[in-house]
mmCIF file of C-alpha atoms in Angstrom:
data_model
loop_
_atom_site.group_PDB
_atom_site.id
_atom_site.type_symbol
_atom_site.label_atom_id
_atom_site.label_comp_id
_atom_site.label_asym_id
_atom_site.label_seq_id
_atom_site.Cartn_x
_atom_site.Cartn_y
_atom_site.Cartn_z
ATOM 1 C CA UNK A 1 -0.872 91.827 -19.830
ATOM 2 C CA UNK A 2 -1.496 91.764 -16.182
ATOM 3 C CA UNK A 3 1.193 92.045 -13.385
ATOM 4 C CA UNK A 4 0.544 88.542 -12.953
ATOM 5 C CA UNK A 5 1.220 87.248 -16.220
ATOM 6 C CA UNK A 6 4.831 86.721 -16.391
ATOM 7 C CA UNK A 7 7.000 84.297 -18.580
ATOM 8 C CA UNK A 8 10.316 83.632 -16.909
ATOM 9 C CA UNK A 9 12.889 82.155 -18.445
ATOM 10 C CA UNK A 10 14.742 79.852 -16.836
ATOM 11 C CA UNK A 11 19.000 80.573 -16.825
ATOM 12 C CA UNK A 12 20.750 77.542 -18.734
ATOM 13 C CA UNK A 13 24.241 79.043 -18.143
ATOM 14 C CA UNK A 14 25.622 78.644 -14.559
ATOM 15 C CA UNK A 15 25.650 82.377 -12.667
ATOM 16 C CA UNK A 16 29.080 81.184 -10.847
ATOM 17 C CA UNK A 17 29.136 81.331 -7.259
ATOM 18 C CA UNK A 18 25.515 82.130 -7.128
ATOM 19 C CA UNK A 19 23.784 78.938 -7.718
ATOM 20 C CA UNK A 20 26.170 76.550 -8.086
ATOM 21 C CA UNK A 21 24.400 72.895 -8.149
ATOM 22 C CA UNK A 22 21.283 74.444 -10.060
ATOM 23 C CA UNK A 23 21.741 75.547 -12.639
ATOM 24 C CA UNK A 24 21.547 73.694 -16.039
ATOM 25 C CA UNK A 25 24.857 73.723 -18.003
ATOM 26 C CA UNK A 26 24.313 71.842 -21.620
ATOM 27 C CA UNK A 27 27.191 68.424 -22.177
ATOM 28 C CA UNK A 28 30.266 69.293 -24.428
ATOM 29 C CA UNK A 29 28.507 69.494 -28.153
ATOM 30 C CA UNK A 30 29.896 66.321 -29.825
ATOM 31 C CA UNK A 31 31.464 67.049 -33.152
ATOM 32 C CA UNK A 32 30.452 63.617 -35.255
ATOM 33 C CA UNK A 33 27.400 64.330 -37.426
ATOM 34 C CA UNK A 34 26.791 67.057 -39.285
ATOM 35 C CA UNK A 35 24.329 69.900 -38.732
ATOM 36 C CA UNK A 36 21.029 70.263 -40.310
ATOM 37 C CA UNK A 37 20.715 72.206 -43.617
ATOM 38 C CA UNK A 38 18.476 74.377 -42.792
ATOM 39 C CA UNK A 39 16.327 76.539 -45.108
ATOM 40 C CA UNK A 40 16.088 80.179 -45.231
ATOM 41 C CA UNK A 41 14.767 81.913 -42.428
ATOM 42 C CA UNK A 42 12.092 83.899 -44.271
ATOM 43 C CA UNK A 43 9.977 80.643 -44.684
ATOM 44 C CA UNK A 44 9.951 79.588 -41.388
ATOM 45 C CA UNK A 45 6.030 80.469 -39.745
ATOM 46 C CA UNK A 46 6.450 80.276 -35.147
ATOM 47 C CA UNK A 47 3.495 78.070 -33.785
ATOM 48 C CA UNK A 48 0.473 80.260 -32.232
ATOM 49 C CA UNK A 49 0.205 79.214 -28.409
ATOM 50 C CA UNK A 50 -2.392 80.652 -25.789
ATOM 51 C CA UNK A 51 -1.527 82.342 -22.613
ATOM 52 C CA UNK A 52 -1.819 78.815 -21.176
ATOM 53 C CA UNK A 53 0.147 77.769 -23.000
ATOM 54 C CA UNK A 54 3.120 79.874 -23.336
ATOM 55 C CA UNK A 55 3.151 79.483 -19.604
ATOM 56 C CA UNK A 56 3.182 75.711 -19.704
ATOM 57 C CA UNK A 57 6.216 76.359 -22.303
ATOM 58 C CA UNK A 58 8.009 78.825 -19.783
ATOM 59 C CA UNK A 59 7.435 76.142 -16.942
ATOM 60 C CA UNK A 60 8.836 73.560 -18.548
ATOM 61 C CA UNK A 61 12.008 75.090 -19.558
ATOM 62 C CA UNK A 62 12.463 76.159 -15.779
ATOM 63 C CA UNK A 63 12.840 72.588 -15.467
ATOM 64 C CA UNK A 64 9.255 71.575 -13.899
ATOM 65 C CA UNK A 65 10.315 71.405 -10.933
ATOM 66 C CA UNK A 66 6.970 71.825 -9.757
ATOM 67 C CA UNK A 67 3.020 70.962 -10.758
ATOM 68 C CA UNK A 68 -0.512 71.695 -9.983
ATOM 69 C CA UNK A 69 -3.224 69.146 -10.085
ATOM 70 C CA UNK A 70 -6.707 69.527 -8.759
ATOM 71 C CA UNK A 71 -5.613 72.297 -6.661
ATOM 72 C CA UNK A 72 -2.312 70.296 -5.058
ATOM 73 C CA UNK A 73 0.783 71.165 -5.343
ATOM 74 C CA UNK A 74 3.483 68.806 -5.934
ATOM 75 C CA UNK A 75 7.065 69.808 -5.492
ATOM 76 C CA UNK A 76 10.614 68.658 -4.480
ATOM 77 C CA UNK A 77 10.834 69.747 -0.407
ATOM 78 C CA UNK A 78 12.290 68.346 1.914
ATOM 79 C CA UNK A 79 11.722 65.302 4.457
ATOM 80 C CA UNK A 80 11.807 65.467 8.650
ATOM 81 C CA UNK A 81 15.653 64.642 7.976
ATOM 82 C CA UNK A 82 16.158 67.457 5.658
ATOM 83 C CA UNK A 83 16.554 65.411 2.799
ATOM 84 C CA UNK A 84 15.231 66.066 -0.661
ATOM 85 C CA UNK A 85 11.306 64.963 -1.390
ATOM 86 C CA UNK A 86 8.542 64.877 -3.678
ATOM 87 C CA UNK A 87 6.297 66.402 -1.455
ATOM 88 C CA UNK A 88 2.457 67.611 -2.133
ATOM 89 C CA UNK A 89 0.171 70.924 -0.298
ATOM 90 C CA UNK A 90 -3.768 71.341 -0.581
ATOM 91 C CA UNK A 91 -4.116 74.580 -2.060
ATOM 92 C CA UNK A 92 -7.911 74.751 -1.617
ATOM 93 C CA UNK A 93 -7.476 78.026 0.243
ATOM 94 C CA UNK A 94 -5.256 79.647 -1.795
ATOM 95 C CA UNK A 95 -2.544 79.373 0.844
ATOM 96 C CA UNK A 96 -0.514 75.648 1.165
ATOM 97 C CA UNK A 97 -1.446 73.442 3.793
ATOM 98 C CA UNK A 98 -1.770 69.540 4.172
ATOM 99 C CA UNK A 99 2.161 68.862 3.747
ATOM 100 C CA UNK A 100 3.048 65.103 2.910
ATOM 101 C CA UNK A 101 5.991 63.750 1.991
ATOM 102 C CA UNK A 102 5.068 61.286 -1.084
ATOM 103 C CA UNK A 103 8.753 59.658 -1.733
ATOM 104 C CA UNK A 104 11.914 60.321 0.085
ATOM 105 C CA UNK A 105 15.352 60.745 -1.191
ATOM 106 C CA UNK A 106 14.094 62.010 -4.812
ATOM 107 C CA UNK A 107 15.079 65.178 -6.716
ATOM 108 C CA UNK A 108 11.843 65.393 -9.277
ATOM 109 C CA UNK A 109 12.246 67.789 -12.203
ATOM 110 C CA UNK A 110 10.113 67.939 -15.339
ATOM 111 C CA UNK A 111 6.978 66.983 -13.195
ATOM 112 C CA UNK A 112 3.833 65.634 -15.603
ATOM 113 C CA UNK A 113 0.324 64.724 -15.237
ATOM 114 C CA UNK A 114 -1.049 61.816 -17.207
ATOM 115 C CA UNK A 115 -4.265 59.976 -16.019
ATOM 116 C CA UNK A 116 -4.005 59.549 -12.018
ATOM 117 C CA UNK A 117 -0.394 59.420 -12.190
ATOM 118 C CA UNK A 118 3.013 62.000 -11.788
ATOM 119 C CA UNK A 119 5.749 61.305 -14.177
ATOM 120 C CA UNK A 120 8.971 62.750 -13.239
ATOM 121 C CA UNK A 121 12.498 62.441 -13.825
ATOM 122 C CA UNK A 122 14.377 61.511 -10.412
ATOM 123 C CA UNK A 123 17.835 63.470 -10.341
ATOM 124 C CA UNK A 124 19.293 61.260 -7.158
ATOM 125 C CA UNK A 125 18.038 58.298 -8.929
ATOM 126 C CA UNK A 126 20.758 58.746 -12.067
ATOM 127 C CA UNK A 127 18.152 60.904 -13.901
ATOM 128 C CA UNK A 128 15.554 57.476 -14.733
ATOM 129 C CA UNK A 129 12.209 58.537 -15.286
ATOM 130 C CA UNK A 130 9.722 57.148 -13.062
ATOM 131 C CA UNK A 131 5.880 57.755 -12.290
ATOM 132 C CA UNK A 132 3.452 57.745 -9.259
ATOM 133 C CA UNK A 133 0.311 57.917 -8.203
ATOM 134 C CA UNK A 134 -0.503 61.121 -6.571
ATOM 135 C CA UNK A 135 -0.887 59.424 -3.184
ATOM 136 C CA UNK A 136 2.893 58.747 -3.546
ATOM 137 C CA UNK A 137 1.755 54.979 -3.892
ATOM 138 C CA UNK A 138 2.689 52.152 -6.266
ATOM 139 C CA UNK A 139 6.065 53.951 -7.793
ATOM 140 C CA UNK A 140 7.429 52.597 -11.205
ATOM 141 C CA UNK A 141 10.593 53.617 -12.981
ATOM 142 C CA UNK A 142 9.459 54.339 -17.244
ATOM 143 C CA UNK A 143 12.689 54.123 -18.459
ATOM 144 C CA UNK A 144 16.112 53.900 -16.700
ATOM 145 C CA UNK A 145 18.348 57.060 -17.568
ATOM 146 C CA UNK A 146 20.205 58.992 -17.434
ATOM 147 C CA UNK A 147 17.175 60.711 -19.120
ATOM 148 C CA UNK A 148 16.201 64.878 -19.632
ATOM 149 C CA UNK A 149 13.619 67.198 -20.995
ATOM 150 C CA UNK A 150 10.175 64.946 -20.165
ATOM 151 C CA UNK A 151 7.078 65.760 -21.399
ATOM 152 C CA UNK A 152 3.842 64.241 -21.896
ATOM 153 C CA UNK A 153 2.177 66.266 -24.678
ATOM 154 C CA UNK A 154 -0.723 64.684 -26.266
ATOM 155 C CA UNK A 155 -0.891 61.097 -24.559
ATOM 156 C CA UNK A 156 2.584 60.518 -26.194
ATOM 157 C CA UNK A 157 6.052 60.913 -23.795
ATOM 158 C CA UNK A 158 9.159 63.044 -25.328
ATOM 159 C CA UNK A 159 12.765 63.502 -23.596
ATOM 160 C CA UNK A 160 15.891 62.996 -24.487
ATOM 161 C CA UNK A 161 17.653 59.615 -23.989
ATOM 162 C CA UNK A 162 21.214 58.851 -22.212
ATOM 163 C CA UNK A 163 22.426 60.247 -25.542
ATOM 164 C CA UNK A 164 20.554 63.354 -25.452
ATOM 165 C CA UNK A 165 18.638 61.775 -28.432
ATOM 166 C CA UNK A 166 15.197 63.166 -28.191
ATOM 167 C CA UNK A 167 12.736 59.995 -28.371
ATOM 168 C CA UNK A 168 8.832 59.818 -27.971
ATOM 169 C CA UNK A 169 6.953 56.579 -26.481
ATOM 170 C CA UNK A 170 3.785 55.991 -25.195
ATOM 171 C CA UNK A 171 3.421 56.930 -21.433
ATOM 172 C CA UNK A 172 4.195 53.715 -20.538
ATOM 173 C CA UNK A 173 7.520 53.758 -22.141
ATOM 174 C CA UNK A 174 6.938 51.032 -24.844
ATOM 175 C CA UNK A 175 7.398 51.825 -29.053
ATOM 176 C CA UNK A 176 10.218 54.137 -28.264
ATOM 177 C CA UNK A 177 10.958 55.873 -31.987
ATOM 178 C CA UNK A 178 14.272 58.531 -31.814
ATOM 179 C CA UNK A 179 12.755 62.321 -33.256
ATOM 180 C CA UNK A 180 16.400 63.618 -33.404
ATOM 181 C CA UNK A 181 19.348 61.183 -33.484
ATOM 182 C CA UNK A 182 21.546 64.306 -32.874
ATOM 183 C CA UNK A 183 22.486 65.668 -29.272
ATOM 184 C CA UNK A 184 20.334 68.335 -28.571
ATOM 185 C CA UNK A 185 18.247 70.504 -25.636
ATOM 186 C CA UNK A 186 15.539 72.611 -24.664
ATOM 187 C CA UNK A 187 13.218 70.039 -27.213
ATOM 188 C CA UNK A 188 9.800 71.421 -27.169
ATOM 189 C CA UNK A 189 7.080 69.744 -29.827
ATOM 190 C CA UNK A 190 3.779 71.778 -30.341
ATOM 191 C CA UNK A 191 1.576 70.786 -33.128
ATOM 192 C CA UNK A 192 3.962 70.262 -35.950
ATOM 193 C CA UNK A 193 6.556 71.916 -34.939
ATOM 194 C CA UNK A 194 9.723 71.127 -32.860
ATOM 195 C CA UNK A 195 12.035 73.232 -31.955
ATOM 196 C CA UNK A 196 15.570 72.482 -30.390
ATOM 197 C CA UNK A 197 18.956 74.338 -29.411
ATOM 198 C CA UNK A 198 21.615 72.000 -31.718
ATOM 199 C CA UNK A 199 24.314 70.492 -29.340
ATOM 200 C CA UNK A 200 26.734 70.982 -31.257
ATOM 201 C CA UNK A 201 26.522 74.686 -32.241
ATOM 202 C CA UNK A 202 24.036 76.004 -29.432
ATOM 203 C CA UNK A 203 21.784 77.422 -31.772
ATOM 204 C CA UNK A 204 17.796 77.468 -31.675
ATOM 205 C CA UNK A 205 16.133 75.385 -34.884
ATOM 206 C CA UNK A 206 12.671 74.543 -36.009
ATOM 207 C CA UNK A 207 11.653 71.726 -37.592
ATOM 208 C CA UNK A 208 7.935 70.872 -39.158
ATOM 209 C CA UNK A 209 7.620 67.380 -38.547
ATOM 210 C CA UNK A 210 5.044 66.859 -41.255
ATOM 211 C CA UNK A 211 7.744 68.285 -44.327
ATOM 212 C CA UNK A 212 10.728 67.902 -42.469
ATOM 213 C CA UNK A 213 11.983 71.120 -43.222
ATOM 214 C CA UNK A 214 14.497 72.628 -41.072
ATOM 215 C CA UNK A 215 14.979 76.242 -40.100
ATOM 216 C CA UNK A 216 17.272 78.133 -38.630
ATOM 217 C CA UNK A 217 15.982 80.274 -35.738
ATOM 218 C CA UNK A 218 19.026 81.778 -34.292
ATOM 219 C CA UNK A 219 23.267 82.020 -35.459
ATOM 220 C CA UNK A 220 24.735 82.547 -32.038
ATOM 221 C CA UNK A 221 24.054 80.343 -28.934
ATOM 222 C CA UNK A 222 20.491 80.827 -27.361
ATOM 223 C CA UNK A 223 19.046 79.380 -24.764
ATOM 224 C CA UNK A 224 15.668 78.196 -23.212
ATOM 225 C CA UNK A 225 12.792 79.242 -26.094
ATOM 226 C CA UNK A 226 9.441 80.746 -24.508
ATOM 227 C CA UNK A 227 6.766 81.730 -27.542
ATOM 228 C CA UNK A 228 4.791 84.411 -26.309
ATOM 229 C CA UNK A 229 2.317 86.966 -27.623
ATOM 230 C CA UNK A 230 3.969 85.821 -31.166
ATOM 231 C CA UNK A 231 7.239 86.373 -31.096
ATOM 232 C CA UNK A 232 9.962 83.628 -29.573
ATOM 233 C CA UNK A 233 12.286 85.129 -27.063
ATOM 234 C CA UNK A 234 15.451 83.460 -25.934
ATOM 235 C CA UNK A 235 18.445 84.692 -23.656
ATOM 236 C CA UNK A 236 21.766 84.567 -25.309
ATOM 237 C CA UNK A 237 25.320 85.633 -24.231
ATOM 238 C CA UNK A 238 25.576 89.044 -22.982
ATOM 239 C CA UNK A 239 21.668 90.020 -23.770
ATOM 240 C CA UNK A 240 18.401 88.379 -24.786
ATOM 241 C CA UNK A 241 17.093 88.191 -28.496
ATOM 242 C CA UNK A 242 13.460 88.338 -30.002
ATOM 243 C CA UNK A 243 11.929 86.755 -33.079
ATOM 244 C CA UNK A 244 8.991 87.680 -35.079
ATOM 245 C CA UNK A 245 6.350 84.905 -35.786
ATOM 246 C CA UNK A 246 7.415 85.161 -39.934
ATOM 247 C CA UNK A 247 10.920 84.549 -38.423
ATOM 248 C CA UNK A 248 11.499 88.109 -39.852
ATOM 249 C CA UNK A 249 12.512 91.506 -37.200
ATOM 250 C CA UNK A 250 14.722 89.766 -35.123
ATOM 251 C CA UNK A 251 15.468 92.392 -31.872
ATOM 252 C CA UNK A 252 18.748 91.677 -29.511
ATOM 253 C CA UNK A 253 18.550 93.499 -26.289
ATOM 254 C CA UNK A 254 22.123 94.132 -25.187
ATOM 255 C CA UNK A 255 23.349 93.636 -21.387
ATOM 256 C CA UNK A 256 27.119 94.843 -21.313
ATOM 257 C CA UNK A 257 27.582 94.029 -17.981
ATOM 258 C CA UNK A 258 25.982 90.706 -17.344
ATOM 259 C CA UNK A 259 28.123 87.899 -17.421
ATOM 260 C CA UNK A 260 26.895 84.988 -19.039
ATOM 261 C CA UNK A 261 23.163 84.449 -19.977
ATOM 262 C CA UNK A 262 20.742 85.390 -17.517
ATOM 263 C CA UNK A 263 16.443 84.365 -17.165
ATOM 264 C CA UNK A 264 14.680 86.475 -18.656
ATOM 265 C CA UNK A 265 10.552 87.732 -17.089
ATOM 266 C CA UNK A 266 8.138 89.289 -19.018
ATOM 267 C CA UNK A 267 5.739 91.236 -17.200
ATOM 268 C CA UNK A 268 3.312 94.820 -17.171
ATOM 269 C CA UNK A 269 4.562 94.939 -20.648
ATOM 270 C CA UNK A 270 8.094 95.010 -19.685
ATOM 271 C CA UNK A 271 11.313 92.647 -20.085
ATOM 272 C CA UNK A 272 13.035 91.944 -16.797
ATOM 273 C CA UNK A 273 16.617 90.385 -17.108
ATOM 274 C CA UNK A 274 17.767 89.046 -13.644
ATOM 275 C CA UNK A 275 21.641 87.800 -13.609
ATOM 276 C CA UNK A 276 25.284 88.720 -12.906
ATOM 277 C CA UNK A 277 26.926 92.103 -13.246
ATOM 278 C CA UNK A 278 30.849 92.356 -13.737
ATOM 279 C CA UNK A 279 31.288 93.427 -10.059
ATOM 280 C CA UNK A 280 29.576 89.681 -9.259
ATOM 281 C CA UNK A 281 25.918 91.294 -7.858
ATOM 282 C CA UNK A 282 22.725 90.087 -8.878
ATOM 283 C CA UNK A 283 21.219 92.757 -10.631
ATOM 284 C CA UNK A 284 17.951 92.842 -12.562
ATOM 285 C CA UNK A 285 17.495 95.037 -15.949
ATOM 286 C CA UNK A 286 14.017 96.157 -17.355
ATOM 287 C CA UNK A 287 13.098 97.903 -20.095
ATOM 288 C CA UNK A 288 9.513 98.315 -21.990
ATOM 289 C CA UNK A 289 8.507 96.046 -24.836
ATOM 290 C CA UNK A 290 6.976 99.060 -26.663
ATOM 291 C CA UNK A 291 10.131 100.918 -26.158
ATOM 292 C CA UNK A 292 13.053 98.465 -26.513
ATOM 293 C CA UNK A 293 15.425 101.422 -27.433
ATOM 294 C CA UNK A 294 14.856 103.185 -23.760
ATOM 295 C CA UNK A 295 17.818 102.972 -21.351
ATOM 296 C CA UNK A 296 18.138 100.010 -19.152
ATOM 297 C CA UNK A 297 17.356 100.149 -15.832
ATOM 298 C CA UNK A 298 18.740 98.137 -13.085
ATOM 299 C CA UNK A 299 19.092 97.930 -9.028
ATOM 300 C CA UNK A 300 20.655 95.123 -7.054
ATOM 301 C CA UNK A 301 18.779 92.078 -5.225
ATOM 302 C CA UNK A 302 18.909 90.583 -2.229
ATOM 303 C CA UNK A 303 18.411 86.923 -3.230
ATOM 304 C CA UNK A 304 17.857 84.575 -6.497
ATOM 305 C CA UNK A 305 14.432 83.319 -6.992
ATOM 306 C CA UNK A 306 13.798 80.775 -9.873
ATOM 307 C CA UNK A 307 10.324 80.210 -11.368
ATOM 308 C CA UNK A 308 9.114 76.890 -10.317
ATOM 309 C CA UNK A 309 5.914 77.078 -12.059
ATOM 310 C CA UNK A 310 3.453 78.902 -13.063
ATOM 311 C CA UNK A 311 -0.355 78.938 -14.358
ATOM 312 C CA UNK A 312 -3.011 81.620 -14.273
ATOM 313 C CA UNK A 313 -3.747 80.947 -11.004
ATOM 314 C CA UNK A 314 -0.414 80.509 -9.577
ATOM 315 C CA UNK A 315 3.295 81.234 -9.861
ATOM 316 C CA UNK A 316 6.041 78.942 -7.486
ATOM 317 C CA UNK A 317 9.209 80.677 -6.946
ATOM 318 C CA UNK A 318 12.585 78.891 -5.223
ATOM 319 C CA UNK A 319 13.996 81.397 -2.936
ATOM 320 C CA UNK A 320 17.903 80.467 -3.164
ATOM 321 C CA UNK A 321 20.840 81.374 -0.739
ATOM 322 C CA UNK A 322 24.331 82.086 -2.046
ATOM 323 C CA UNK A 323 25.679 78.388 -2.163
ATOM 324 C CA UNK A 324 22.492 77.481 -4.548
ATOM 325 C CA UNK A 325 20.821 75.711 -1.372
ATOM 326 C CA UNK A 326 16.684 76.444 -1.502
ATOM 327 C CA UNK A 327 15.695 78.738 1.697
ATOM 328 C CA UNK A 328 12.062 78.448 0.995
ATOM 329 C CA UNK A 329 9.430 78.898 -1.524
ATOM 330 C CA UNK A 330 6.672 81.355 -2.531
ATOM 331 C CA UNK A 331 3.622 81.137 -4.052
ATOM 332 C CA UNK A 332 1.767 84.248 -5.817
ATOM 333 C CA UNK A 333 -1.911 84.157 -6.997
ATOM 334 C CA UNK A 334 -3.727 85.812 -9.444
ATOM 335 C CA UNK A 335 -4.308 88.656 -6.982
ATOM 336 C CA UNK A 336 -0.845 88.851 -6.018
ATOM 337 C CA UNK A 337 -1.071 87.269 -2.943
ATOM 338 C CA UNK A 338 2.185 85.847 -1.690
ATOM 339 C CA UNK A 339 3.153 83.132 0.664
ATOM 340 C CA UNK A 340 6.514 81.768 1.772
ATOM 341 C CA UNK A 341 6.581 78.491 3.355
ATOM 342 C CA UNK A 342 9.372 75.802 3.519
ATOM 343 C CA UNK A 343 8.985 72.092 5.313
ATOM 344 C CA UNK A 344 4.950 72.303 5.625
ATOM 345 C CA UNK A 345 5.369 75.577 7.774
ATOM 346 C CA UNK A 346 4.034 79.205 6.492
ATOM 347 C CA UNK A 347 7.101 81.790 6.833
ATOM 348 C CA UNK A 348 4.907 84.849 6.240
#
């Protein structure tokens, strides 16, 4: 695995005091209808995905805040008024340039391509999902919300509903059918399989939608799936777990001092584990993937950057202050070029 190749999972617990008003904290599990029954874990078989995508996967459970299309960026920036925007940079160069400001007052997340359009949920529009076309032109609200977790996966549209009932329609919103009647998060369908975190219990399940067999992936809350290189790796309280593709050799890397979960990086055939210590610093632990047993290593950062999105090509980072307000952005390529820019303008 190159430097470049890195899966970052995105937190799903708020790091208190550090980025407050970002991060993603799941509803109060509702108690009503009973849990799955799921089968033994021995049967259950992890879906194969490529490099591409595994990153698509890690991308979209960073909330996809951000996109790529014919070498554009789109992304939430901000207006001449300072005020939140689905904005768009040429990338042609390598480095962003071209800034336009496509819709105003909008907080996109979970940003898909379908046709010559953006879908998008809009977070200061009460979560509805809407779509665009990538002038910014002729803008259409899909399906009122409050809505989460969009995806457009094979010309059909998932996310969860104002219930946190996952649902799939066409693109266009129309023959809505409900996948899971059952509040749930982090829904990602590949193939024939679906796997969720269960509201009401936090755990991670998979389901084959062709038998509709149900397995049991995890029994302690986990958080924010990413399949990669064939096992399924998750963060969970205190530490961050691994699964084998058979299900079987499950590995739990323990972080005694961070508080909470954490997002997790893999990278140069290491695990990196950025979150909160006891002592409230942001500290990042790494150890090697073909040594999990080695001691943990750690030093203390100067700022919290959250994977916007990432591709082969690319990886879009949020550079956060303190008080969870965005300072600016920056893009890496394949070479490990970097760029930090903010409001159309090229920090360094």
């Amino acid at each position: 695995m190159n430097k470049f190749t890195l899966l970052l999972i995105a937190f799903c617990l708020s790091l208190s005091g550090v980025l407050s008003g970002c991060s993603r904290l799941p509803s109060p599990p509702g108690m009503d209808k009973a849990a799955p029954e799921p089968v033994e874990v021995e049967d259950v078989v992890l879906p194969q995905l490529s490099k591409s995508e595994s990153l698509g996967m890690q991308s979209y459970m960073s909330g996809g805040r951000a996109i790529i299309i014919n070498d554009r960026l789109y992304c939430m920036d901000f207006d001449e008024n300072l005020t939140p925007a689905l904005c768009s940079y040429d990338l042609t160069s390598g480095k962003p340039e071209n800034f336009t400001v496509l819709i105003s007052d909008c907080v996109p997340e979970y940003l898909c391509a379908y046709g010559e359009r953006i879908y998008f949920i809009d977070k200061k529009a009460g979560g509805n999902i809407e779509s665009v076309n990538l002038d910014g032109g002729d803008r259409q609200i899909v399906k009122e919300g409050p809505c989460d977790f969009l995806r457009i996966y094979e010309d059909k549209m998932y996310y969860c509903d104002n219930a946190m009932r996952f649902c799939v329609s066409s693109p266009l919103g129309a023959g809505e059918e409900i996948i899971m009647s059952e509040t749930c998060y982090y829904p990602y369908v590949t193939g024939d399989s679906f796997i969720y975190q269960l509201g009401r219990n936090e755990q991670l399940y998979i389901k084959n939608l062709s038998t509709g067999i149900v397995t049991e992936l995890t029994d302690l809350p986990s958080y924010a799936p990413v399949i990669a290189e064939g096992r399924l790796y998750c963060t969970v309280p205190g530490g961050v777990l691994s699964i084998a593709a058979d299900g079987l050799n499950p590995l739990k890397y323990e972080l005694g001092e961070i508080q909470g979960t954490a997002e997790l990086a893999l990278r140069d055939d290491k695990i990196y584990i950025r979150g909160v210590s006891g002592g409230k610093e942001i500290r990042e632990w790494s150890f090697s993937t073909e040594n999990p047993k080695e001691s943990f290593q750690y030093e203390i950062c100067g700022n919290y950057s959250l994977c916007q999105y990432i591709d082969e090509s690319f990886a879009l980072y949020a550079n956060y202050e303190a008080g969870g307000r965005i300072k600016s952005y920056t893009i890496i390529d394949d070479k490990g070029g970097q760029t930090q820019f903010l409001l159309g303008k090229i920090l360094y």
